[in-house]
Amino acid sequence: MAGTALLLAASPVGRGCLVDAASVLPVLAAVPPAVLAGTDTANVVELADPLEPQAVLTRLRAAAAAPGPLTVFVTGQLQLDRRQRLPHLALARTTAASVRYTAFPWHWFREELRLRAGGSTTLVVDLHADAECWQWLRSSPLDSGRGTAVYGRIAPPPGRRSVAAPAYMKAVATILRSGRRPPLPQLHEQALARIAADGCLHDLVLSAPGPAPTDPHVALSTAVREGRHADADALAAQWEQAARRAHGPGSDEALHWTEVRADLAMFAGDPVRSCRTWLAVAVARLAAGQAPDAPAVEAAVDRAHHQWASIRDADRARDLGAALAEVRGRVPGRREGALDHVLGQLRQLDDRPQSPTRV
């Protein structure tokens, strides 16, 4: 099965730049695609200093949908948004004041990769954190999701008026240029050994091998890959009910499985069920007291909006659109004009004749 390698290198333009992220891309690009992905054949997607977080999300989502193994190489710098205090990967236009709107939220990696088959997804990262984010990382781990293997390092900010080099990722690329990809834990240790002489004693080392084979998400991913969508939903429903009994219907544990079922409906080509389920998740999280700009709330409404746009039945789109507009009024999200888009589409739907009532 063909693999996929996504090469993402990003850092701000100007004085806010901490690391010359793009300098690693020529070295990675010299590695044969199959070696980058660890498969016999592979597709490589390269993102060099992207401008918009939505553009990165589109490429990541497409890579996550590929059925084979996926390796994501991320080089750049982490910064916190000032409102929610959450880590973001800074992009070309990012400044300290605009992180929330111009940088890529790290939790989007977790959201997009969470339903891939266990053992099929790896993040290889070489990140530098600004002073504020470095302080945050001392007490808060960088969450990339339970189903993703993560290897790499996070370095503290370099000295004043200096720009660091992505030494770890260059070491990884140099090892891979030999034409062979060793097992990832071994590749990681070899890269760390190569940069040890550069004084990396204060780096945070990331080494997480991914999920155990008994993780139920592995069984779900296998069922989806084999086209057994009803089986996948039935299994997720069992876990959802178990979580509701153990932790309560509004708990994070139960809502996680509701979110999984929303994703499964999307994979099954049922945008109506997926949209309805994502809206239920958003409403439940708001009812539990979560803020309208909490990442999980925004993600649920954004996904409901995305699925709603795929509904072809006008009557169902009208019904769900009204519910979506109500929730969008409370959760505007990060993209300007999201509520206006829903209202505009509803006006167009209202101009269409409704289907005759069945007796």
XYZ file of C-alpha atoms in Angstrom:
359
model
C 0.000 0.000 0.000
C 1.282 3.453 -0.905
C 2.236 5.778 1.915
C 2.050 9.540 2.305
C 4.599 12.006 3.647
C 3.526 15.554 4.491
C 6.426 17.991 4.853
C 5.396 21.144 6.733
C 7.907 23.877 7.484
C 6.601 27.189 8.817
C 7.834 30.227 10.674
C 6.877 33.918 10.772
C 8.402 36.458 8.470
C 10.337 39.204 10.203
C 11.451 39.812 13.760
C 9.187 37.177 15.279
C 11.045 34.338 13.557
C 12.783 31.941 15.968
C 13.851 29.187 13.556
C 14.776 28.982 9.891
C 12.225 26.249 9.322
C 12.202 26.248 5.522
C 15.928 25.523 5.384
C 15.207 21.865 6.134
C 12.980 21.317 3.106
C 15.761 20.935 0.491
C 17.361 18.262 2.668
C 14.062 16.405 3.169
C 13.179 16.801 -0.508
C 16.406 14.982 -1.421
C 15.152 11.855 0.376
C 13.344 9.344 -1.878
C 9.574 9.495 -1.240
C 9.372 5.814 -0.331
C 12.035 6.300 2.351
C 10.249 9.338 3.786
C 7.038 7.338 4.117
C 8.592 3.986 4.995
C 6.656 2.214 2.233
C 7.402 0.769 -1.188
C 5.729 3.714 -2.957
C 4.659 7.088 -1.603
C 3.163 10.488 -2.291
C 4.887 13.560 -0.879
C 3.110 16.837 -0.100
C 5.286 19.851 0.704
C 4.126 23.018 2.495
C 6.777 25.719 2.704
C 5.939 28.753 4.853
C 2.173 28.579 4.273
C 0.193 31.763 4.833
C -3.232 30.535 5.971
C -4.159 27.963 8.650
C -7.093 26.800 6.514
C -4.702 25.926 3.678
C -2.670 23.758 6.062
C -5.866 22.163 7.364
C -6.990 21.279 3.834
C -3.686 19.522 3.049
C -3.589 17.763 6.412
C -7.177 16.571 6.007
C -6.432 15.177 2.555
C -3.320 13.393 3.839
C -5.243 11.972 6.800
C -7.855 10.539 4.421
C -5.238 8.504 2.539
C -5.556 4.799 3.412
C -1.843 3.957 3.731
C 0.760 4.897 6.355
C 1.168 8.623 6.958
C 4.255 10.416 8.255
C 3.986 14.138 8.976
C 7.270 16.033 9.305
C 6.685 19.361 11.118
C 9.362 22.012 11.524
C 8.620 25.414 13.011
C 7.834 27.342 16.158
C 5.130 27.169 18.806
C 3.315 30.175 20.235
C 0.344 30.563 22.574
C -2.779 32.444 21.650
C -3.482 35.094 24.245
C -7.159 34.270 24.729
C -7.174 30.511 25.303
C -3.531 29.871 26.130
C -3.282 27.003 23.632
C -0.239 26.147 21.481
C -0.277 27.016 17.794
C 2.203 26.402 14.990
C 3.167 29.887 13.813
C 2.770 30.561 10.079
C 4.264 33.212 7.816
C 1.894 36.020 8.880
C 1.779 35.165 12.576
C 2.580 37.831 15.161
C 2.269 37.678 18.936
C -1.050 39.545 18.731
C -2.565 37.520 15.866
C -1.772 33.916 16.855
C -5.408 32.855 17.175
C -6.246 33.911 13.614
C -3.025 33.434 11.634
C -1.385 30.350 13.213
C -2.321 26.671 13.014
C -3.838 25.340 16.278
C -1.893 22.298 17.409
C -5.071 20.517 18.474
C -6.118 20.419 14.793
C -3.429 17.748 14.304
C -5.152 15.685 16.984
C -8.617 16.226 15.500
C -7.676 15.330 11.934
C -5.553 12.276 12.733
C -7.602 10.668 15.488
C -9.534 8.086 13.440
C -6.635 6.720 11.442
C -5.721 3.093 12.009
C -3.449 2.409 14.947
C 0.210 2.195 13.980
C -0.341 4.004 10.660
C 0.378 7.608 11.667
C 3.567 9.286 12.844
C 4.488 12.875 13.644
C 8.183 13.749 13.421
C 8.666 17.233 14.869
C 11.419 19.780 15.335
C 9.891 22.740 17.138
C 11.144 25.841 18.900
C 8.877 27.505 21.459
C 8.758 31.191 22.258
C 9.318 32.171 25.903
C 5.624 32.176 26.817
C 4.937 28.802 25.218
C 8.107 27.301 26.688
C 6.858 28.226 30.160
C 3.459 26.666 29.357
C 5.093 23.421 28.186
C 6.674 22.880 31.592
C 3.283 21.922 33.011
C 1.235 21.045 29.916
C 2.211 18.275 27.476
C 1.835 18.832 23.746
C -1.212 16.697 22.945
C -1.078 15.153 19.470
C -3.755 12.526 20.069
C -3.862 9.014 21.441
C -3.564 7.295 18.065
C -0.453 9.031 16.722
C 3.187 8.106 17.301
C 5.274 11.213 17.999
C 9.061 11.579 17.812
C 11.174 14.706 17.947
C 12.114 17.603 20.177
C 10.910 21.003 21.336
C 13.696 23.496 21.942
C 13.582 26.651 24.084
C 13.740 30.040 22.362
C 17.171 30.913 20.986
C 19.156 33.893 22.230
C 18.017 37.415 21.464
C 18.202 38.469 17.829
C 19.257 35.030 16.700
C 17.488 32.489 14.511
C 17.922 28.813 15.330
C 18.485 25.995 12.856
C 16.216 22.915 12.725
C 19.109 20.663 13.698
C 17.028 17.647 14.716
C 15.039 17.523 11.475
C 18.167 18.028 9.391
C 19.747 15.103 11.227
C 16.668 12.977 10.469
C 16.823 13.953 6.804
C 20.554 13.234 6.593
C 20.051 9.749 8.026
C 17.203 9.064 5.601
C 19.249 10.196 2.620
C 21.217 6.973 2.998
C 18.236 5.347 1.280
C 16.957 3.368 4.260
C 14.468 4.277 6.969
C 15.336 2.542 10.254
C 12.592 1.812 12.784
C 11.306 5.136 14.088
C 12.593 4.775 17.672
C 16.043 4.014 16.244
C 15.843 6.928 13.774
C 14.892 9.214 16.658
C 17.801 8.118 18.846
C 20.279 8.456 15.980
C 19.097 12.002 15.259
C 19.352 12.979 18.934
C 22.882 11.578 19.077
C 23.913 13.688 16.073
C 22.737 16.954 17.630
C 23.927 16.220 21.191
C 27.160 18.094 20.589
C 25.174 21.259 19.767
C 24.112 21.650 23.392
C 20.501 20.414 23.374
C 20.378 19.464 27.042
C 17.346 21.642 27.747
C 15.209 20.342 24.863
C 11.968 18.527 25.556
C 12.320 15.126 23.906
C 9.148 13.630 22.450
C 8.980 9.850 22.127
C 5.514 8.274 22.084
C 5.105 5.038 20.092
C 1.338 5.292 19.531
C -1.635 3.130 20.543
C -1.639 -0.412 21.822
C -3.125 -3.041 19.488
C -6.150 -3.400 21.822
C -7.203 0.232 21.318
C -10.822 0.125 20.015
C -9.987 2.904 17.571
C -7.829 0.379 15.690
C -10.842 -1.887 15.142
C -12.943 1.071 14.029
C -10.344 2.209 11.524
C -10.078 -1.302 10.122
C -13.853 -1.545 9.705
C -13.994 1.798 7.898
C -11.108 0.845 5.641
C -12.934 -2.375 4.722
C -16.218 -0.564 4.065
C -18.017 -2.078 7.079
C -19.534 1.237 8.149
C -22.523 -0.233 10.000
C -20.209 -2.465 12.050
C -18.008 0.498 12.900
C -20.959 2.592 14.081
C -22.354 -0.288 16.132
C -19.003 -0.759 17.876
C -18.662 2.975 18.566
C -22.239 3.046 19.902
C -21.332 0.326 22.404
C -18.377 2.349 23.664
C -20.525 5.477 23.765
C -23.153 3.765 25.929
C -20.475 2.328 28.217
C -18.942 5.788 28.657
C -22.367 7.301 29.372
C -23.035 4.720 32.086
C -19.590 5.104 33.634
C -19.091 8.872 33.388
C -22.412 10.502 32.498
C -23.923 11.612 29.160
C -22.202 15.009 29.184
C -18.749 13.713 30.092
C -15.734 14.112 27.843
C -15.476 10.326 27.652
C -19.024 9.952 26.330
C -18.814 12.950 24.003
C -15.589 11.582 22.546
C -17.475 8.543 21.288
C -20.323 10.719 20.006
C -17.705 12.628 18.004
C -16.309 9.357 16.704
C -19.790 8.389 15.500
C -20.108 11.749 13.739
C -16.859 11.051 11.902
C -17.994 7.535 11.063
C -21.173 8.941 9.497
C -18.995 11.190 7.345
C -16.891 8.222 6.210
C -20.102 6.355 5.403
C -21.216 9.201 3.117
C -24.084 10.315 5.388
C -23.628 14.084 5.870
C -27.114 14.465 7.385
C -26.350 12.114 10.282
C -22.840 13.513 10.656
C -24.064 17.125 10.779
C -26.845 16.289 13.236
C -24.423 14.433 15.507
C -21.835 17.202 15.488
C -24.543 19.729 16.374
C -25.593 17.510 19.281
C -21.991 17.444 20.493
C -21.732 21.246 20.316
C -25.010 21.758 22.179
C -23.995 19.236 24.855
C -20.645 20.921 25.394
C -22.266 24.355 25.655
C -24.854 22.980 28.089
C -22.012 21.590 30.199
C -20.642 25.127 30.577
C -17.864 25.037 27.998
C -17.094 28.411 26.432
C -18.243 29.164 22.860
C -14.599 29.597 21.826
C -13.380 26.392 23.498
C -11.509 24.293 20.898
C -13.818 21.283 21.230
C -16.923 23.465 20.816
C -15.546 25.320 17.807
C -14.400 22.066 16.213
C -17.854 20.491 16.610
C -19.640 23.454 15.001
C -17.077 23.775 12.211
C -17.459 20.089 11.379
C -21.257 20.333 11.479
C -21.024 23.303 9.104
C -18.717 21.397 6.764
C -21.047 18.389 6.662
C -24.127 20.581 6.203
C -22.574 22.048 3.064
C -22.458 18.502 1.626
C -26.198 17.788 2.067
C -27.963 17.564 -1.291
C -31.534 17.060 -0.033
C -33.008 20.573 0.168
C -35.613 19.759 2.827
C -33.085 18.180 5.160
C -30.648 21.025 4.515
C -33.360 23.525 5.514
C -34.142 21.704 8.751
C -30.532 21.264 9.817
C -29.570 24.709 8.534
C -31.943 26.377 10.960
C -30.382 24.461 13.856
C -26.886 25.231 12.573
C -27.670 28.955 12.295
C -28.857 28.999 15.907
C -25.662 27.362 17.135
C -23.493 29.477 14.795
C -24.972 32.560 16.431
C -23.466 31.367 19.698
C -20.251 29.898 18.247
C -19.011 32.121 15.384
C -15.685 30.261 15.093
C -12.420 31.530 13.642
C -13.514 32.166 10.059
C -15.198 35.478 9.390
C -18.643 35.294 7.858
C -19.492 31.722 8.904
C -22.945 32.689 10.186
C -23.562 34.875 7.129
C -22.720 31.894 4.927
C -25.337 29.731 6.663
C -28.001 32.434 6.482
C -27.234 33.080 2.812
C -27.513 29.407 1.948
C -30.794 29.178 3.869
C -32.228 32.083 1.880
C -31.338 30.264 -1.332
C -32.969 27.100 -0.026
C -36.116 29.035 0.900
C -36.377 30.224 -2.699
C -36.538 26.625 -3.896
C -39.871 24.798 -3.984
C -40.249 22.327 -1.141
C -40.792 18.641 -1.801
C -44.476 17.585 -1.737
C -45.667 16.201 1.584
C -45.966 12.445 1.562
C -49.217 10.981 2.832
